[in-house]
Amino acid sequence: VGLVAAAYPFVASLEPSARDRARGGSVTGDLVGLAPGEMRTVAWRGKPVWLLHRSDDMVRALQEPDPALADPLSRRSEQPVSCTNATRSERPEYFVAIGICTHLGCTPTLRLDDEALNAELHAPGGFLCPCHGSRFDLAGRVVKNVPAPTNLEIPIYRFTSPTTVRIG
């Protein structure tokens, strides 16, 4: 009995703390009030995860072939099987991605009004990494000849309601 009583605190100390469990668990993203063209960020495992509501024009542009993209079919990218499509999403109008550039870990910014980026991607917007100039379309696909080697990572996620997404 004494051995069990002495061993219990030691064994319990090996368990991850509540804070560590929360950082590795799933998080819920709320899409309520997110208008087309707007993006919200939630934290998951210490990383920013983007929730972008894409307009019909944005979705249409993503489904057109774009010769400027380095990996348009996302063959070298990390994403769930359900997101291996032109919009890299389970529902075309919502884009869920880890907002970290695959080059050096910077955070790209959403640029919907950048004429040069729009002309290059033949689309109404994209993401620009201000540190080294990597560019991504609204599905997180990287443009050719930029420092980022692969498309943005898509985490495992699922919709639990029409306006709620569970990440992780």
CSV table of N, CA and C in Angstrom, one decimal:
chain,number,residue,atom,x,y,z
A,1,VAL,N,0.8,-1.2,0.0
A,1,VAL,CA,0.0,0.0,0.0
A,1,VAL,C,0.9,1.2,0.0
A,2,GLY,N,1.9,1.2,0.8
A,2,GLY,CA,2.8,2.3,0.9
A,2,GLY,C,3.5,2.6,-0.4
A,3,LEU,N,3.9,1.5,-1.1
A,3,LEU,CA,4.6,1.7,-2.4
A,3,LEU,C,3.6,2.3,-3.4
A,4,VAL,N,2.4,1.9,-3.5
A,4,VAL,CA,1.4,2.5,-4.4
A,4,VAL,C,1.1,4.0,-4.0
A,5,ALA,N,1.0,4.3,-2.7
A,5,ALA,CA,0.8,5.6,-2.3
A,5,ALA,C,2.0,6.5,-2.7
A,6,ALA,N,3.2,6.0,-2.6
A,6,ALA,CA,4.4,6.8,-3.0
A,6,ALA,C,4.5,6.9,-4.5
A,7,ALA,N,4.1,5.9,-5.2
A,7,ALA,CA,4.3,5.9,-6.7
A,7,ALA,C,3.2,6.7,-7.4
A,8,TYR,N,2.1,6.9,-6.8
A,8,TYR,CA,1.0,7.6,-7.5
A,8,TYR,C,1.3,9.0,-7.9
A,9,PRO,N,1.9,9.9,-7.0
A,9,PRO,CA,2.3,11.2,-7.4
A,9,PRO,C,3.3,11.3,-8.5
A,10,PHE,N,4.2,10.3,-8.5
A,10,PHE,CA,5.2,10.2,-9.6
A,10,PHE,C,4.6,9.9,-10.9
A,11,VAL,N,3.7,8.9,-10.9
A,11,VAL,CA,3.0,8.5,-12.2
A,11,VAL,C,2.1,9.6,-12.7
A,12,ALA,N,1.4,10.3,-11.7
A,12,ALA,CA,0.5,11.4,-12.1
A,12,ALA,C,1.3,12.6,-12.7
A,13,SER,N,2.5,12.8,-12.3
A,13,SER,CA,3.3,13.9,-12.8
A,13,SER,C,3.7,13.6,-14.2
A,14,LEU,N,3.7,12.4,-14.7
A,14,LEU,CA,4.0,12.1,-16.1
A,14,LEU,C,2.9,12.4,-17.1
A,15,GLU,N,1.7,12.6,-16.6
A,15,GLU,CA,0.5,13.0,-17.4
A,15,GLU,C,0.7,14.4,-17.9
A,16,PRO,N,0.3,14.7,-19.1
A,16,PRO,CA,0.4,16.1,-19.6
A,16,PRO,C,-0.5,17.0,-18.8
A,17,SER,N,-0.1,18.2,-18.6
A,17,SER,CA,-1.0,19.2,-17.8
A,17,SER,C,-2.2,19.5,-18.6
A,18,ALA,N,-3.2,20.1,-17.9
A,18,ALA,CA,-4.5,20.5,-18.6
A,18,ALA,C,-4.1,21.5,-19.7
A,19,ARG,N,-3.2,22.4,-19.5
A,19,ARG,CA,-2.8,23.4,-20.5
A,19,ARG,C,-2.2,22.7,-21.7
A,20,ASP,N,-1.3,21.7,-21.5
A,20,ASP,CA,-0.7,21.0,-22.6
A,20,ASP,C,-1.8,20.2,-23.4
A,21,ARG,N,-2.7,19.5,-22.7
A,21,ARG,CA,-3.8,18.8,-23.4
A,21,ARG,C,-4.6,19.8,-24.2
A,22,ALA,N,-4.9,20.9,-23.7
A,22,ALA,CA,-5.7,21.9,-24.4
A,22,ALA,C,-5.0,22.4,-25.7
A,23,ARG,N,-3.7,22.6,-25.6
A,23,ARG,CA,-2.9,23.0,-26.8
A,23,ARG,C,-2.9,22.0,-27.9
A,24,GLY,N,-3.0,20.7,-27.5
A,24,GLY,CA,-2.9,19.6,-28.5
A,24,GLY,C,-4.3,19.2,-29.0
A,25,GLY,N,-5.3,19.6,-28.3
A,25,GLY,CA,-6.7,19.1,-28.6
A,25,GLY,C,-7.2,19.9,-29.8
A,26,SER,N,-8.5,19.7,-30.0
A,26,SER,CA,-9.2,20.4,-31.1
A,26,SER,C,-9.8,21.7,-30.6
A,27,VAL,N,-10.0,22.6,-31.5
A,27,VAL,CA,-10.7,23.9,-31.2
A,27,VAL,C,-11.8,24.1,-32.2
A,28,THR,N,-12.7,24.9,-31.7
A,28,THR,CA,-13.9,25.2,-32.5
A,28,THR,C,-13.8,26.6,-33.1
A,29,GLY,N,-14.1,26.7,-34.4
A,29,GLY,CA,-14.1,28.0,-35.1
A,29,GLY,C,-15.5,28.4,-35.4
A,30,ASP,N,-15.9,29.6,-35.1
A,30,ASP,CA,-17.2,30.1,-35.4
A,30,ASP,C,-17.2,30.9,-36.7
A,31,LEU,N,-18.1,30.5,-37.6
A,31,LEU,CA,-18.2,31.2,-38.9
A,31,LEU,C,-19.4,32.2,-38.9
A,32,VAL,N,-20.1,32.3,-37.8
A,32,VAL,CA,-21.3,33.3,-37.8
A,32,VAL,C,-20.8,34.7,-38.0
A,33,GLY,N,-21.4,35.4,-38.9
A,33,GLY,CA,-21.1,36.8,-39.2
A,33,GLY,C,-19.9,37.0,-40.1
A,34,LEU,N,-19.3,35.9,-40.6
A,34,LEU,CA,-18.2,36.0,-41.5
A,34,LEU,C,-18.7,36.2,-42.9
A,35,ALA,N,-18.6,37.4,-43.4
A,35,ALA,CA,-19.1,37.7,-44.8
A,35,ALA,C,-18.1,37.3,-45.8
A,36,PRO,N,-18.5,37.1,-47.1
A,36,PRO,CA,-17.6,36.7,-48.1
A,36,PRO,C,-16.5,37.7,-48.2
A,37,GLY,N,-15.2,37.2,-48.3
A,37,GLY,CA,-14.1,38.1,-48.4
A,37,GLY,C,-13.5,38.4,-47.0
A,38,GLU,N,-14.1,37.9,-45.9
A,38,GLU,CA,-13.6,38.2,-44.6
A,38,GLU,C,-12.9,36.9,-44.1
A,39,MET,N,-11.9,37.1,-43.2
A,39,MET,CA,-11.2,36.1,-42.6
A,39,MET,C,-11.1,36.2,-41.1
A,40,ARG,N,-11.1,35.1,-40.4
A,40,ARG,CA,-11.0,35.1,-39.0
A,40,ARG,C,-9.9,34.1,-38.7
A,41,THR,N,-9.2,34.4,-37.6
A,41,THR,CA,-8.1,33.5,-37.2
A,41,THR,C,-8.3,32.9,-35.8
A,42,VAL,N,-8.1,31.6,-35.6
A,42,VAL,CA,-8.2,30.9,-34.3
A,42,VAL,C,-6.9,30.3,-34.1
A,43,ALA,N,-6.5,30.1,-32.8
A,43,ALA,CA,-5.3,29.4,-32.4
A,43,ALA,C,-5.5,27.9,-32.2
A,44,TRP,N,-4.7,27.1,-32.8
A,44,TRP,CA,-4.7,25.7,-32.7
A,44,TRP,C,-3.3,25.2,-32.6
A,45,ARG,N,-3.0,24.5,-31.5
A,45,ARG,CA,-1.6,24.0,-31.2
A,45,ARG,C,-0.6,25.0,-31.4
A,46,GLY,N,-0.9,26.2,-30.9
A,46,GLY,CA,0.0,27.4,-31.0
A,46,GLY,C,0.2,28.0,-32.3
A,47,LYS,N,-0.6,27.6,-33.3
A,47,LYS,CA,-0.5,28.1,-34.7
A,47,LYS,C,-1.7,28.8,-35.1
A,48,PRO,N,-1.6,29.9,-35.9
A,48,PRO,CA,-2.8,30.5,-36.4
A,48,PRO,C,-3.5,29.7,-37.5
A,49,VAL,N,-4.8,29.5,-37.4
A,49,VAL,CA,-5.6,28.8,-38.4
A,49,VAL,C,-6.6,29.8,-39.0
A,50,TRP,N,-6.5,30.0,-40.3
A,50,TRP,CA,-7.4,30.9,-41.0
A,50,TRP,C,-8.7,30.3,-41.3
A,51,LEU,N,-9.8,31.0,-41.1
A,51,LEU,CA,-11.1,30.7,-41.6
A,51,LEU,C,-11.5,31.8,-42.5
A,52,LEU,N,-11.5,31.5,-43.8
A,52,LEU,CA,-11.8,32.5,-44.8
A,52,LEU,C,-13.1,32.1,-45.5
A,53,HIS,N,-14.0,33.1,-45.6
A,53,HIS,CA,-15.3,32.9,-46.3
A,53,HIS,C,-15.0,33.4,-47.7
A,54,ARG,N,-15.0,32.5,-48.7
A,54,ARG,CA,-14.8,32.9,-50.1
A,54,ARG,C,-16.1,33.2,-50.8
A,55,SER,N,-16.0,34.2,-51.6
A,55,SER,CA,-17.2,34.6,-52.4
A,55,SER,C,-17.3,33.6,-53.6
A,56,ASP,N,-18.5,33.7,-54.3
A,56,ASP,CA,-18.7,32.8,-55.5
A,56,ASP,C,-17.6,33.1,-56.6
A,57,ASP,N,-17.2,34.4,-56.7
A,57,ASP,CA,-16.2,34.7,-57.7
A,57,ASP,C,-14.8,34.1,-57.3
A,58,MET,N,-14.5,34.1,-56.1
A,58,MET,CA,-13.3,33.5,-55.6
A,58,MET,C,-13.3,32.0,-55.9
A,59,VAL,N,-14.4,31.3,-55.6
A,59,VAL,CA,-14.4,29.9,-55.8
A,59,VAL,C,-14.3,29.6,-57.3
A,60,ARG,N,-15.0,30.4,-58.1
A,60,ARG,CA,-15.0,30.1,-59.6
A,60,ARG,C,-13.5,30.3,-60.1
A,61,ALA,N,-12.8,31.3,-59.6
A,61,ALA,CA,-11.5,31.5,-60.1
A,61,ALA,C,-10.5,30.4,-59.6
A,62,LEU,N,-10.8,29.8,-58.5
A,62,LEU,CA,-9.9,28.7,-58.0
A,62,LEU,C,-10.1,27.4,-58.8
A,63,GLN,N,-11.2,27.3,-59.4
A,63,GLN,CA,-11.5,26.1,-60.2
A,63,GLN,C,-11.0,26.2,-61.7
A,64,GLU,N,-10.5,27.3,-62.0
A,64,GLU,CA,-9.9,27.5,-63.4
A,64,GLU,C,-8.4,27.1,-63.3
A,65,PRO,N,-7.9,26.5,-64.3
A,65,PRO,CA,-6.4,26.1,-64.3
A,65,PRO,C,-5.6,27.4,-64.3
A,66,ASP,N,-4.5,27.4,-63.5
A,66,ASP,CA,-3.7,28.6,-63.4
A,66,ASP,C,-2.2,28.2,-63.6
A,67,PRO,N,-1.6,28.5,-64.7
A,67,PRO,CA,-0.2,28.1,-65.0
A,67,PRO,C,0.8,28.8,-64.0
A,68,ALA,N,0.4,29.8,-63.3
A,68,ALA,CA,1.3,30.4,-62.3
A,68,ALA,C,1.6,29.6,-61.1
A,69,LEU,N,0.8,28.6,-60.8
A,69,LEU,CA,0.9,27.8,-59.6
A,69,LEU,C,2.0,26.7,-59.7
A,70,ALA,N,2.7,26.5,-58.7
A,70,ALA,CA,3.8,25.5,-58.6
A,70,ALA,C,3.2,24.1,-58.4
A,71,ASP,N,2.2,23.9,-57.6
A,71,ASP,CA,1.6,22.6,-57.4
A,71,ASP,C,0.1,22.7,-57.4
A,72,PRO,N,-0.5,23.0,-58.5
A,72,PRO,CA,-2.0,23.3,-58.6
A,72,PRO,C,-2.9,22.1,-58.1
A,73,LEU,N,-2.4,20.9,-58.2
A,73,LEU,CA,-3.2,19.7,-57.8
A,73,LEU,C,-2.8,19.3,-56.4
A,74,SER,N,-2.0,20.0,-55.7
A,74,SER,CA,-1.6,19.8,-54.3
A,74,SER,C,-1.1,18.4,-54.1
A,75,ARG,N,-0.2,17.9,-54.9
A,75,ARG,CA,0.3,16.6,-54.8
A,75,ARG,C,1.5,16.5,-53.8
A,76,ARG,N,2.1,17.6,-53.5
A,76,ARG,CA,3.2,17.6,-52.6
A,76,ARG,C,2.9,18.4,-51.3
A,77,SER,N,1.6,18.5,-51.0
A,77,SER,CA,1.1,19.3,-49.9
A,77,SER,C,0.5,18.5,-48.8
A,78,GLU,N,0.4,19.1,-47.7
A,78,GLU,CA,-0.2,18.5,-46.5
A,78,GLU,C,-1.7,19.0,-46.4
A,79,GLN,N,-2.6,18.0,-46.6
A,79,GLN,CA,-4.0,18.3,-46.4
A,79,GLN,C,-4.8,17.0,-46.3
A,80,PRO,N,-5.9,17.1,-45.6
A,80,PRO,CA,-6.7,15.8,-45.5
A,80,PRO,C,-7.2,15.4,-46.9
A,81,VAL,N,-7.4,14.1,-47.1
A,81,VAL,CA,-7.9,13.6,-48.4
A,81,VAL,C,-9.1,14.3,-48.9
A,82,SER,N,-10.0,14.7,-48.0
A,82,SER,CA,-11.2,15.4,-48.3
A,82,SER,C,-11.0,16.7,-48.9
A,83,CYS,N,-9.8,17.3,-48.8
A,83,CYS,CA,-9.4,18.6,-49.3
A,83,CYS,C,-8.5,18.5,-50.5
A,84,THR,N,-8.4,17.4,-51.1
A,84,THR,CA,-7.6,17.3,-52.3
A,84,THR,C,-8.5,17.6,-53.5
A,85,ASN,N,-8.7,18.9,-53.7
A,85,ASN,CA,-9.5,19.4,-54.8
A,85,ASN,C,-9.1,20.8,-55.1
A,86,ALA,N,-9.7,21.4,-56.1
A,86,ALA,CA,-9.3,22.7,-56.6
A,86,ALA,C,-9.4,23.8,-55.5
A,87,THR,N,-10.3,23.7,-54.6
A,87,THR,CA,-10.5,24.7,-53.5
A,87,THR,C,-9.8,24.3,-52.3
A,88,ARG,N,-9.2,23.1,-52.2
A,88,ARG,CA,-8.5,22.6,-51.0
A,88,ARG,C,-9.4,22.7,-49.8
A,89,SER,N,-10.7,22.4,-49.9
A,89,SER,CA,-11.6,22.5,-48.8
A,89,SER,C,-12.7,21.5,-48.8
A,90,GLU,N,-13.4,21.3,-47.7
A,90,GLU,CA,-14.5,20.4,-47.7
A,90,GLU,C,-15.8,21.1,-48.2
A,91,ARG,N,-15.9,22.4,-48.0
A,91,ARG,CA,-16.9,23.2,-48.5
A,91,ARG,C,-16.3,24.3,-49.3
A,92,PRO,N,-16.5,24.5,-50.6
A,92,PRO,CA,-15.8,25.4,-51.4
A,92,PRO,C,-15.8,26.9,-50.9
A,93,GLU,N,-16.9,27.3,-50.2
A,93,GLU,CA,-17.0,28.7,-49.8
A,93,GLU,C,-16.1,28.9,-48.5
A,94,TYR,N,-15.6,27.9,-47.8
A,94,TYR,CA,-14.8,28.1,-46.6
A,94,TYR,C,-13.5,27.5,-46.8
A,95,PHE,N,-12.4,28.3,-46.5
A,95,PHE,CA,-11.1,27.9,-46.6
A,95,PHE,C,-10.5,27.8,-45.2
A,96,VAL,N,-10.0,26.7,-44.8
A,96,VAL,CA,-9.4,26.5,-43.5
A,96,VAL,C,-8.0,26.1,-43.7
A,97,ALA,N,-7.0,26.9,-43.2
A,97,ALA,CA,-5.6,26.6,-43.4
A,97,ALA,C,-4.8,27.1,-42.3
A,98,ILE,N,-3.6,26.5,-42.1
A,98,ILE,CA,-2.7,27.0,-41.1
A,98,ILE,C,-1.9,28.2,-41.7
A,99,GLY,N,-2.0,29.3,-41.1
A,99,GLY,CA,-1.5,30.6,-41.7
A,99,GLY,C,0.0,30.8,-41.4
A,100,ILE,N,0.8,29.8,-41.8
A,100,ILE,CA,2.2,29.9,-41.7
A,100,ILE,C,2.9,29.5,-43.0
A,101,CYS,N,3.7,30.4,-43.5
A,101,CYS,CA,4.4,30.2,-44.8
A,101,CYS,C,5.3,29.0,-44.7
A,102,THR,N,5.3,28.2,-45.7
A,102,THR,CA,6.1,27.0,-45.8
A,102,THR,C,7.6,27.3,-46.0
A,103,HIS,N,8.0,28.5,-46.2
A,103,HIS,CA,9.4,28.9,-46.4
A,103,HIS,C,10.1,28.9,-45.1
A,104,LEU,N,9.8,30.0,-44.3
A,104,LEU,CA,10.5,30.2,-43.0
A,104,LEU,C,9.6,30.4,-41.8
A,105,GLY,N,8.3,30.1,-42.0
A,105,GLY,CA,7.4,30.2,-40.9
A,105,GLY,C,6.8,31.6,-40.6
A,106,CYS,N,6.9,32.5,-41.5
A,106,CYS,CA,6.3,33.8,-41.4
A,106,CYS,C,4.7,33.7,-41.6
A,107,THR,N,4.0,34.8,-41.3
A,107,THR,CA,2.6,34.8,-41.5
A,107,THR,C,2.2,35.6,-42.7
A,108,PRO,N,1.7,35.0,-43.8
A,108,PRO,CA,1.3,35.7,-44.9
A,108,PRO,C,0.0,36.5,-44.6
A,109,THR,N,-0.2,37.5,-45.4
A,109,THR,CA,-1.4,38.4,-45.2
A,109,THR,C,-2.4,38.2,-46.4
A,110,LEU,N,-3.6,38.3,-46.1
A,110,LEU,CA,-4.7,38.3,-47.1
A,110,LEU,C,-4.6,39.6,-47.9
A,111,ARG,N,-4.6,39.5,-49.2
A,111,ARG,CA,-4.5,40.7,-50.0
A,111,ARG,C,-5.6,40.6,-51.1
A,112,LEU,N,-6.7,41.2,-50.9
A,112,LEU,CA,-7.8,41.2,-51.9
A,112,LEU,C,-7.7,42.3,-52.8
A,113,ASP,N,-7.0,43.4,-52.5
A,113,ASP,CA,-6.9,44.6,-53.3
A,113,ASP,C,-5.6,44.8,-54.0
A,114,ASP,N,-4.7,43.8,-54.1
A,114,ASP,CA,-3.4,43.9,-54.7
A,114,ASP,C,-3.5,43.6,-56.1
A,115,GLU,N,-3.5,44.6,-57.0
A,115,GLU,CA,-3.6,44.5,-58.4
A,115,GLU,C,-2.6,43.5,-59.1
A,116,ALA,N,-1.3,43.6,-58.6
A,116,ALA,CA,-0.3,42.8,-59.2
A,116,ALA,C,-0.5,41.3,-58.8
A,117,LEU,N,-0.9,41.0,-57.6
A,117,LEU,CA,-1.2,39.7,-57.1
A,117,LEU,C,-2.4,39.1,-57.9
A,118,ASN,N,-3.5,39.9,-58.0
A,118,ASN,CA,-4.7,39.5,-58.7
A,118,ASN,C,-4.4,39.2,-60.1
A,119,ALA,N,-3.5,40.0,-60.8
A,119,ALA,CA,-3.2,39.7,-62.2
A,119,ALA,C,-2.4,38.5,-62.3
A,120,GLU,N,-1.5,38.2,-61.4
A,120,GLU,CA,-0.6,37.1,-61.5
A,120,GLU,C,-1.4,35.8,-61.3
A,121,LEU,N,-2.4,35.8,-60.3
A,121,LEU,CA,-3.2,34.6,-60.0
A,121,LEU,C,-4.5,34.5,-60.8
A,122,HIS,N,-4.8,35.5,-61.6
A,122,HIS,CA,-6.0,35.6,-62.4
A,122,HIS,C,-7.2,35.3,-61.5
A,123,ALA,N,-7.2,35.9,-60.3
A,123,ALA,CA,-8.2,35.7,-59.3
A,123,ALA,C,-8.4,37.0,-58.4
A,124,PRO,N,-9.5,37.1,-57.7
A,124,PRO,CA,-9.7,38.2,-56.9
A,124,PRO,C,-9.1,38.1,-55.5
A,125,GLY,N,-7.7,38.1,-55.5
A,125,GLY,CA,-7.0,38.0,-54.2
A,125,GLY,C,-6.1,36.8,-54.0
A,126,GLY,N,-5.4,36.9,-52.9
A,126,GLY,CA,-4.5,35.8,-52.6
A,126,GLY,C,-3.8,36.2,-51.3
A,127,PHE,N,-2.7,35.5,-50.9
A,127,PHE,CA,-2.0,35.7,-49.7
A,127,PHE,C,-0.5,36.1,-50.1
A,128,LEU,N,0.0,37.0,-49.4
A,128,LEU,CA,1.4,37.5,-49.7
A,128,LEU,C,2.2,37.4,-48.4
A,129,CYS,N,3.3,36.7,-48.4
A,129,CYS,CA,4.2,36.7,-47.3
A,129,CYS,C,5.2,37.9,-47.4
A,130,PRO,N,5.0,38.8,-46.4
A,130,PRO,CA,5.8,40.1,-46.6
A,130,PRO,C,7.3,39.9,-46.3
A,131,CYS,N,7.7,38.8,-45.7
A,131,CYS,CA,9.1,38.7,-45.4
A,131,CYS,C,10.0,38.4,-46.6
A,132,HIS,N,9.6,37.4,-47.4
A,132,HIS,CA,10.4,37.0,-48.5
A,132,HIS,C,9.7,37.0,-49.9
A,133,GLY,N,8.4,37.4,-49.9
A,133,GLY,CA,7.7,37.6,-51.1
A,133,GLY,C,7.0,36.3,-51.7
A,134,SER,N,6.8,35.3,-50.8
A,134,SER,CA,6.1,34.1,-51.3
A,134,SER,C,4.6,34.5,-51.5
A,135,ARG,N,4.0,33.9,-52.5
A,135,ARG,CA,2.6,34.3,-52.8
A,135,ARG,C,1.8,33.0,-53.0
A,136,PHE,N,0.5,33.0,-52.5
A,136,PHE,CA,-0.4,31.9,-52.5
A,136,PHE,C,-1.7,32.4,-53.0
A,137,ASP,N,-2.5,31.5,-53.7
A,137,ASP,CA,-3.8,31.8,-54.1
A,137,ASP,C,-4.8,31.6,-52.9
A,138,LEU,N,-6.1,31.8,-53.2
A,138,LEU,CA,-7.0,31.7,-52.1
A,138,LEU,C,-7.4,30.3,-51.7
A,139,ALA,N,-6.6,29.3,-52.2
A,139,ALA,CA,-6.7,27.9,-51.8
A,139,ALA,C,-5.4,27.6,-51.1
A,140,GLY,N,-4.5,28.5,-50.9
A,140,GLY,CA,-3.2,28.3,-50.3
A,140,GLY,C,-2.2,27.6,-51.2
A,141,ARG,N,-2.4,27.6,-52.5
A,141,ARG,CA,-1.5,27.0,-53.4
A,141,ARG,C,-0.4,28.0,-53.8
A,142,VAL,N,0.8,27.6,-53.7
A,142,VAL,CA,2.0,28.5,-53.9
A,142,VAL,C,2.2,28.8,-55.4
A,143,VAL,N,2.7,30.0,-55.6
A,143,VAL,CA,3.0,30.5,-57.0
A,143,VAL,C,4.4,30.0,-57.3
A,144,LYS,N,4.7,29.7,-58.6
A,144,LYS,CA,6.0,29.3,-59.0
A,144,LYS,C,7.1,30.3,-58.7
A,145,ASN,N,8.3,29.9,-58.6
A,145,ASN,CA,9.5,30.7,-58.5
A,145,ASN,C,9.4,31.7,-57.3
A,146,VAL,N,9.0,31.2,-56.2
A,146,VAL,CA,9.0,32.0,-54.9
A,146,VAL,C,9.7,31.1,-53.9
A,147,PRO,N,10.2,31.7,-52.8
A,147,PRO,CA,10.9,30.9,-51.8
A,147,PRO,C,10.1,29.8,-51.1
A,148,ALA,N,8.8,29.9,-51.0
A,148,ALA,CA,8.0,28.8,-50.3
A,148,ALA,C,8.0,27.6,-51.2
A,149,PRO,N,8.4,26.4,-50.6
A,149,PRO,CA,8.5,25.2,-51.5
A,149,PRO,C,7.2,24.5,-51.7
A,150,THR,N,6.2,24.6,-50.8
A,150,THR,CA,5.0,23.9,-50.9
A,150,THR,C,3.8,24.8,-50.6
A,151,ASN,N,2.6,24.3,-50.9
A,151,ASN,CA,1.4,24.9,-50.6
A,151,ASN,C,1.2,25.0,-49.0
A,152,LEU,N,0.3,25.9,-48.6
A,152,LEU,CA,0.0,26.1,-47.2
A,152,LEU,C,-0.6,24.8,-46.7
A,153,GLU,N,-0.3,24.5,-45.4
A,153,GLU,CA,-0.9,23.2,-44.8
A,153,GLU,C,-2.3,23.4,-44.4
A,154,ILE,N,-3.1,22.4,-44.7
A,154,ILE,CA,-4.5,22.3,-44.3
A,154,ILE,C,-4.6,21.4,-43.2
A,155,PRO,N,-5.2,21.8,-42.0
A,155,PRO,CA,-5.3,20.9,-40.9
A,155,PRO,C,-6.5,19.9,-41.1
A,156,ILE,N,-6.5,18.9,-40.3
A,156,ILE,CA,-7.7,18.1,-40.2
A,156,ILE,C,-8.8,18.9,-39.6
A,157,TYR,N,-10.0,18.9,-40.2
A,157,TYR,CA,-11.1,19.6,-39.7
A,157,TYR,C,-12.4,19.0,-40.2
A,158,ARG,N,-13.5,19.4,-39.5
A,158,ARG,CA,-14.8,18.9,-40.0
A,158,ARG,C,-15.8,20.0,-39.6
A,159,PHE,N,-16.9,20.1,-40.3
A,159,PHE,CA,-18.0,21.0,-40.0
A,159,PHE,C,-18.9,20.2,-39.0
A,160,THR,N,-19.2,20.9,-37.9
A,160,THR,CA,-20.1,20.2,-36.9
A,160,THR,C,-21.5,20.9,-37.0
A,161,SER,N,-21.6,22.0,-37.7
A,161,SER,CA,-22.9,22.6,-38.0
A,161,SER,C,-22.6,23.5,-39.2
A,162,PRO,N,-23.7,24.1,-39.8
A,162,PRO,CA,-23.4,25.0,-40.9
A,162,PRO,C,-22.5,26.2,-40.6
A,163,THR,N,-22.4,26.6,-39.3
A,163,THR,CA,-21.6,27.7,-39.0
A,163,THR,C,-20.5,27.4,-38.0
A,164,THR,N,-20.2,26.2,-37.8
A,164,THR,CA,-19.1,25.8,-36.8
A,164,THR,C,-18.2,24.8,-37.5
A,165,VAL,N,-16.9,25.0,-37.3
A,165,VAL,CA,-15.9,24.0,-37.8
A,165,VAL,C,-15.0,23.6,-36.6
A,166,ARG,N,-14.7,22.3,-36.5
A,166,ARG,CA,-13.9,21.7,-35.5
A,166,ARG,C,-12.6,21.4,-36.1
A,167,ILE,N,-11.5,22.0,-35.6
A,167,ILE,CA,-10.2,21.9,-36.1
A,167,ILE,C,-9.4,20.9,-35.2
A,168,GLY,N,-8.8,19.9,-35.7
A,168,GLY,CA,-8.0,19.0,-34.9
A,168,GLY,C,-8.7,17.7,-34.7
